[in-house]
Amino acid sequence: MSVESTAATRQLLPTATARQTWAALRVEFVRLPGLSATAGTLLVAASATGLVAPWVLGRLVDDVIAGSDTPRIVAWAGVIAGAAVLAGVLTAIGAALTARLGETVLARLRERVLDRALHLPSATLERAGTGDLVARAGDDVAVVTNVIATSGPAFLGALLSIVLTATGLFALDWRLGLAGLAAAPAYAMALSWYLRRSVPYYARERVATGERAQVMAGALRGAATVRAYRTEDAHVGRIAHRSAAARDLSLEIFSLHMRLGLRMNRSEFVGLAAVLLVGFLLVRDDLATVGAATTAALYFHRLFNPIGLLLFQSDSVLQAGASLARLVGVTSLPGAASPDGCGPATPRRPGAAEPGGPGPATLEVVVDRHRYDDGPVVLRDVTLTLAPGERVALVGASGAGKSTLAGIAAGIIAPTRGAVSLRGVPLADLDEHRVRREIALISQEVHVFAGTLGDDLRLANPDATDAELTAALDLVGVTNWLRALPDGLDTRVGEGGRHLTAAQAQQLALARLVLADPAVAVLDEATAEAGSAGARDLDRAATAATEGRTTLIVAHRLSQAATADRIVVMEHGRVVEHGTHGQLLESGGGYSRLWRSWSTPGPVLAKGRDSEEPAAAPRRPLGVSPG
Amino acid sequence: MAAEKTSGGTVLRRALRRQRARVVAGTVLLCTHQAAEALVPVAIAVIIDRAVATGDVGALLLSLAGLAVLFTVLAFAYRTGARLAYAALEQEAHLLRVEIARSALDPRGNRSGMRDGELLSVTASDAELSALVVRVAGLGAAALTAIVVAAVALLVVDVPLGLGVLVGVPLVVVALQRMAPLLSRRSAAQQEALAATTSLAVDLVSGLRVLRGIGAQGHAARRYAAASRHALDVTLRAATTKGLHLGLTTTVNGLLLAAVAGVAGWLAIQGRLTIGELVAVVGLAQFIAEPVQTLGYCVQLSAMARASAGRVARVLGAEPLTRSGSAAAPHPAPSRLALDTIGYAGLDGLCLRVGAGEVLGVLAHDPSEADALVALLSGRVPREDYRGTLYVDGVPAEGLHIDAVRGILLVEQHDVALFEGTLRANLAAGADADEAVLRAAVRAAAAEDVLAAHPHGIDRLLTERGANLSGGQRQRVGLARALAADPPVLVLHNPTTAVDAVTEALLAEGLASARAAAARGTVLITNSPALLRVTHRVVVIDRGRVVAEGPHEQLLAGDGRYRDEVLR
């Protein structure tokens, strides 16, 4: 993900305001009223029982001073023990219920985020790219999940402990309560000092760690190239540089923690000294017992840990809040336009007429003009009509506008001026999900989904049987390869699984096309990345997979073009030639020159360059050289 | 480093040795801090005993001043000690990362047998985890100190009670630890399920365009929802166990407190303890659980550090894949590159010669034989693994210094690797190339669209692995890079598989003229007719050896199998 694309997508995907985020959360909790109330009550009760022990200890001190007897001591010990058992039970049930509440709400949220992200309208996706979406569906969900699963319960517990202990101090004696509160401003200042500095630091640390991993990954994956160009030192130098930058940042953040720790210790001292001092004065003036003073000191001492936790976790909770706002932002996007769009694609053979439904599909593409934003015009005056079941090949140099035309024909890109119609109906009038199931596009982007081979294929048709999957794979010619797999359809592929070659990944894409079974197929360089050996097989696979479908194919190899029903040659955004292979050869244009240079011996390539013509260079017999 | 036998233990010992100064100073300060922490409950007790209970203002002021000193020592000892320990950890992790990178990128290769993903995780997490050993040293010593201080304080107050606490607390901690395996199993399952959902989300969204291409977004969303529900179930199971553990801990600690308070209270009414001692014993009994738990944590940490150090050692201690000779680069010979009866993988008695000034085409009917040839020429094959001889400028390659070989012979891989950075830096590939040279190379590779399409031209930024270029653009930038490097011998492997036919024809012409200089040798391992056309001579490899050779046109006209292979 490049910096520029990230910056662009940030503007395109919404982020919720604090108010919207709270509102969205409230709605979720209200949907689980019983659970919310029970979990809340249990948490408060569990925290409150924790106050019993220090109070009893204070009373014990008083009784000892008053010279009590053994049964009373035993009774007090019994109260502490009883409170311990009660607190344990309440804590166990409370923690489990709180987790159930928080995790359920979170699971619903993340599912909605993914659903919205996956159904992002094409126009937005083309402009925004997938970078920010990936970050939200991955990182942001992980950040929130992590906080809810790990620091969340502790944070909540600490917060409750602090509130209840403060209440306990006041219940003991309002003056002792005030003494305890004397530490609050010191704590608050420490916290605000810390948050002002830490949050931007964490963002920077994440970037630095990411960059370190990136430069390392790049060098390792390209190790053969690093060695070939003798650039090991330069790469190790870059790795060392970024590693050092990440290290320094970590040290700065740690130092920030330590300075917060110092401020916290100072606040602890202020509070503890104030409580002891007030306790001293109250006991001296007979306004409180030694036991009450002891309880107050013990109350305050037991706050050290929860307050520390609260302060140190505050930034991760803030970050989770920011991530949450970004997630709620995604959920505010429009969802799947029609519920039907979510349903399984009904298997449909082109040719099998359904009432009002699809049959053989005519595709009409008319582009008067197309440009990206304010960029130059990339397509001009292109009119293309594909008869049902017809296969048309696009030929042209890089930058001629083939991919743009393919995107427009597939309904992914809306032409600046022009229209695409399927069976005479403009795509603009059709629901996007309907369009996507009728017109499949295999673009240059090849992706093997992580999981088993069967899982990958079933994305195209979840109800397909193993036999159907195997049949689709057979059709695109992967039978031998499939047999060689240790676990057949259950073999793990994609990230973390078996590595597929570019050709295999493309065969897989074609098999998905077969399973999705659309009426129209647009193939954009779908067979281009193959190594030389697999190219012919891939051509055959593409032909088999698109058999009977109306097909527009961006041809890289001329053999692909030659077998198409019709060929359209493009140059600088215009159609310069079109016709059948035979017609184009006869017309003697650029296509026929290209074809001959490619398929026949002899220097027939147009000599448009000033450079020495290499094909005409004098041939030397084997091994003899001018020296 | 690689010379001596490296084990996990070596890595850990060396870490401690390298960070000795920081570790020793940090440990002393952390011990001081823990001792001070242990004394806080004692201080509270003393203040209540000597000041609050007596009403003595002098004692109050004195004890508050003492408390201030205690907090100051505690805070500064922690701040400085923890910082030193953390700096030791980070510095050690950094050093390990750089060492691993250097070892993994050794020009002679690395025999660790790890794949890229593994190596990455070794640099990312294992370097850090191995460095934890310095943290264990500080934490462990500090926790022991705290226990000793608390123990002394308890025994001074009352020997039987002190002994009871000192035996009871560790027993309770150990007993609660018995739930630890279940807890960590459950939370490992939780982490795993959550990580799986996250990576599923990332995977699906990364492939969103592919999903959209076949209208499969709805199916994908449902698959994610199912994974998310599964993760929820696993998480709830883990949360229930955690809740149970938390409840048990609360109860057991409370019961322990009740017992200590009861016994101490009873001793107090017997007159054997003062009020202050009573408060101190109760406070210490609560405090001591923490350092005991820390010790348990240290045991876990050191197990993790040892495991990670073992993996780090596998990389650092790995032998290089190949050996380098020592001879300097020879003078250019008429035969710049020659293979004499090579036997390796599918190759069986392969003989090849590339003359100065020659562009040689190589067509292998079996692509795996082309791969074997590329691996051999790239220097990835140890000498003992192949038969025959590889000559560079007439000298056996194994006798030459690796830098001499690499200075003459450059292999650009089929799967072009570009690096994050500017296009210019990628084209120059570490050399101080003139801009005119780079631009000429870009023109020859027919890659001008890569510059032209972008406002920053040659200074545009490429993302990791050149992901913001199309496959065809990446191949052409790789080709331009190779041409700009202008090596005496250049080997290209299927350099145009992602390039369309029109551009390929332009590029073939540019490539041949760029390599036309008299002393240069060029090998094109390909079956693209556009490229084979511009070669002087083509050799055809089948079953590991040369089966035919001659000019492209001649082979095309006379060899049916050649014709089929080339005009696919």
CSV table of N, CA, C and O in Angstrom, one decimal, chain A residues 372-409:
chain,number,residue,atom,x,y,z
A,372,TYR,N,-9.9,9.4,-16.8
A,372,TYR,CA,-9.9,9.2,-15.4
A,372,TYR,C,-9.7,10.5,-14.7
A,372,TYR,O,-8.8,11.3,-14.9
A,373,ASP,N,-10.7,10.9,-14.0
A,373,ASP,CA,-10.8,12.2,-13.3
A,373,ASP,C,-10.5,13.3,-14.3
A,373,ASP,O,-11.1,13.4,-15.3
A,374,ASP,N,-9.4,14.1,-14.0
A,374,ASP,CA,-9.1,15.2,-15.0
A,374,ASP,C,-7.9,14.8,-15.9
A,374,ASP,O,-7.3,15.6,-16.5
A,375,GLY,N,-7.6,13.5,-16.0
A,375,GLY,CA,-6.5,13.0,-16.8
A,375,GLY,C,-6.8,13.2,-18.3
A,375,GLY,O,-7.9,13.6,-18.6
A,376,PRO,N,-5.9,12.7,-19.1
A,376,PRO,CA,-6.1,12.8,-20.5
A,376,PRO,C,-7.1,11.8,-20.9
A,376,PRO,O,-7.4,10.8,-20.2
A,377,VAL,N,-7.7,12.0,-22.1
A,377,VAL,CA,-8.7,11.1,-22.6
A,377,VAL,C,-8.0,9.8,-23.0
A,377,VAL,O,-7.0,9.8,-23.7
A,378,VAL,N,-8.4,8.7,-22.5
A,378,VAL,CA,-7.8,7.4,-22.7
A,378,VAL,C,-8.5,6.5,-23.8
A,378,VAL,O,-8.0,5.6,-24.3
A,379,LEU,N,-9.8,6.8,-24.0
A,379,LEU,CA,-10.6,6.1,-25.0
A,379,LEU,C,-11.4,7.1,-25.7
A,379,LEU,O,-11.9,8.0,-25.2
A,380,ARG,N,-11.6,6.8,-27.0
A,380,ARG,CA,-12.3,7.8,-27.8
A,380,ARG,C,-13.1,7.0,-28.9
A,380,ARG,O,-12.5,6.2,-29.6
A,381,ASP,N,-14.3,7.3,-29.1
A,381,ASP,CA,-15.1,6.7,-30.2
A,381,ASP,C,-15.0,5.2,-30.4
A,381,ASP,O,-14.6,4.7,-31.4
A,382,VAL,N,-15.2,4.5,-29.3
A,382,VAL,CA,-15.1,3.0,-29.4
A,382,VAL,C,-16.6,2.5,-29.4
A,382,VAL,O,-17.3,2.7,-28.5
A,383,THR,N,-16.9,1.7,-30.4
A,383,THR,CA,-18.2,1.0,-30.4
A,383,THR,C,-18.0,-0.4,-30.7
A,383,THR,O,-17.2,-0.8,-31.6
A,384,LEU,N,-18.5,-1.3,-29.8
A,384,LEU,CA,-18.2,-2.7,-29.9
A,384,LEU,C,-19.5,-3.5,-29.6
A,384,LEU,O,-20.1,-3.2,-28.5
A,385,THR,N,-19.9,-4.3,-30.4
A,385,THR,CA,-21.1,-5.1,-30.1
A,385,THR,C,-20.7,-6.6,-30.2
A,385,THR,O,-20.1,-7.1,-31.2
A,386,LEU,N,-20.9,-7.3,-29.1
A,386,LEU,CA,-20.6,-8.7,-29.0
A,386,LEU,C,-21.9,-9.5,-29.1
A,386,LEU,O,-22.8,-9.4,-28.3
A,387,ALA,N,-22.0,-10.3,-30.2
A,387,ALA,CA,-23.2,-11.2,-30.4
A,387,ALA,C,-23.2,-12.3,-29.3
A,387,ALA,O,-22.1,-12.6,-28.8
A,388,PRO,N,-24.3,-12.9,-29.0
A,388,PRO,CA,-24.3,-13.9,-28.0
A,388,PRO,C,-23.4,-15.0,-28.4
A,388,PRO,O,-23.3,-15.5,-29.5
A,389,GLY,N,-22.5,-15.4,-27.4
A,389,GLY,CA,-21.6,-16.5,-27.6
A,389,GLY,C,-20.4,-16.1,-28.5
A,389,GLY,O,-19.5,-17.0,-28.7
A,390,GLU,N,-20.3,-14.9,-28.9
A,390,GLU,CA,-19.2,-14.5,-29.7
A,390,GLU,C,-17.9,-14.2,-28.9
A,390,GLU,O,-18.0,-13.8,-27.8
A,391,ARG,N,-16.7,-14.5,-29.5
A,391,ARG,CA,-15.5,-14.3,-28.8
A,391,ARG,C,-14.7,-13.2,-29.6
A,391,ARG,O,-14.3,-13.4,-30.7
A,392,VAL,N,-14.4,-12.1,-28.9
A,392,VAL,CA,-13.7,-11.0,-29.5
A,392,VAL,C,-12.4,-10.7,-28.8
A,392,VAL,O,-12.4,-10.7,-27.6
A,393,ALA,N,-11.3,-10.6,-29.5
A,393,ALA,CA,-10.0,-10.3,-28.9
A,393,ALA,C,-9.6,-8.9,-29.1
A,393,ALA,O,-9.8,-8.3,-30.2
A,394,LEU,N,-9.0,-8.3,-28.0
A,394,LEU,CA,-8.5,-6.9,-28.1
A,394,LEU,C,-6.9,-7.1,-28.2
A,394,LEU,O,-6.3,-7.8,-27.5
A,395,VAL,N,-6.4,-6.4,-29.2
A,395,VAL,CA,-4.9,-6.4,-29.4
A,395,VAL,C,-4.4,-5.0,-29.4
A,395,VAL,O,-5.1,-4.1,-29.9
A,396,GLY,N,-3.3,-4.7,-28.8
A,396,GLY,CA,-2.7,-3.4,-28.8
A,396,GLY,C,-1.5,-3.3,-27.8
A,396,GLY,O,-1.3,-4.2,-27.0
A,397,ALA,N,-0.7,-2.2,-27.9
A,397,ALA,CA,0.4,-2.1,-27.1
A,397,ALA,C,0.0,-1.6,-25.7
A,397,ALA,O,-1.1,-1.3,-25.5
A,398,SER,N,1.0,-1.7,-24.7
A,398,SER,CA,0.7,-1.2,-23.4
A,398,SER,C,0.2,0.3,-23.5
A,398,SER,O,0.8,1.0,-24.2
A,399,GLY,N,-0.8,0.6,-22.8
A,399,GLY,CA,-1.3,2.0,-22.8
A,399,GLY,C,-2.2,2.3,-23.9
A,399,GLY,O,-2.6,3.4,-24.1
A,400,ALA,N,-2.6,1.3,-24.7
A,400,ALA,CA,-3.5,1.6,-25.8
A,400,ALA,C,-5.0,1.7,-25.3
A,400,ALA,O,-5.8,2.2,-26.1
A,401,GLY,N,-5.2,1.3,-24.1
A,401,GLY,CA,-6.6,1.4,-23.5
A,401,GLY,C,-7.4,0.2,-23.5
A,401,GLY,O,-8.6,0.2,-23.2
A,402,LYS,N,-6.7,-1.0,-23.7
A,402,LYS,CA,-7.3,-2.3,-23.7
A,402,LYS,C,-8.0,-2.6,-22.3
A,402,LYS,O,-9.2,-3.0,-22.2
A,403,SER,N,-7.2,-2.4,-21.2
A,403,SER,CA,-7.7,-2.7,-19.9
A,403,SER,C,-8.9,-1.8,-19.5
A,403,SER,O,-9.9,-2.3,-18.9
A,404,THR,N,-8.8,-0.5,-19.9
A,404,THR,CA,-9.9,0.4,-19.6
A,404,THR,C,-11.1,-0.1,-20.3
A,404,THR,O,-12.2,-0.1,-19.7
A,405,LEU,N,-11.0,-0.4,-21.6
A,405,LEU,CA,-12.2,-0.9,-22.3
A,405,LEU,C,-12.7,-2.2,-21.7
A,405,LEU,O,-14.0,-2.3,-21.6
A,406,ALA,N,-11.9,-3.1,-21.3
A,406,ALA,CA,-12.3,-4.3,-20.7
A,406,ALA,C,-13.1,-4.0,-19.4
A,406,ALA,O,-14.2,-4.5,-19.1
A,407,GLY,N,-12.6,-3.0,-18.6
A,407,GLY,CA,-13.3,-2.6,-17.3
A,407,GLY,C,-14.6,-2.0,-17.6
A,407,GLY,O,-15.6,-2.3,-16.9
A,408,ILE,N,-14.7,-1.2,-18.6
A,408,ILE,CA,-16.0,-0.6,-19.0
A,408,ILE,C,-17.0,-1.7,-19.5
A,408,ILE,O,-18.1,-1.7,-19.0
A,409,ALA,N,-16.5,-2.6,-20.3
A,409,ALA,CA,-17.3,-3.6,-20.8
A,409,ALA,C,-17.9,-4.5,-19.7
A,409,ALA,O,-19.0,-4.9,-19.8
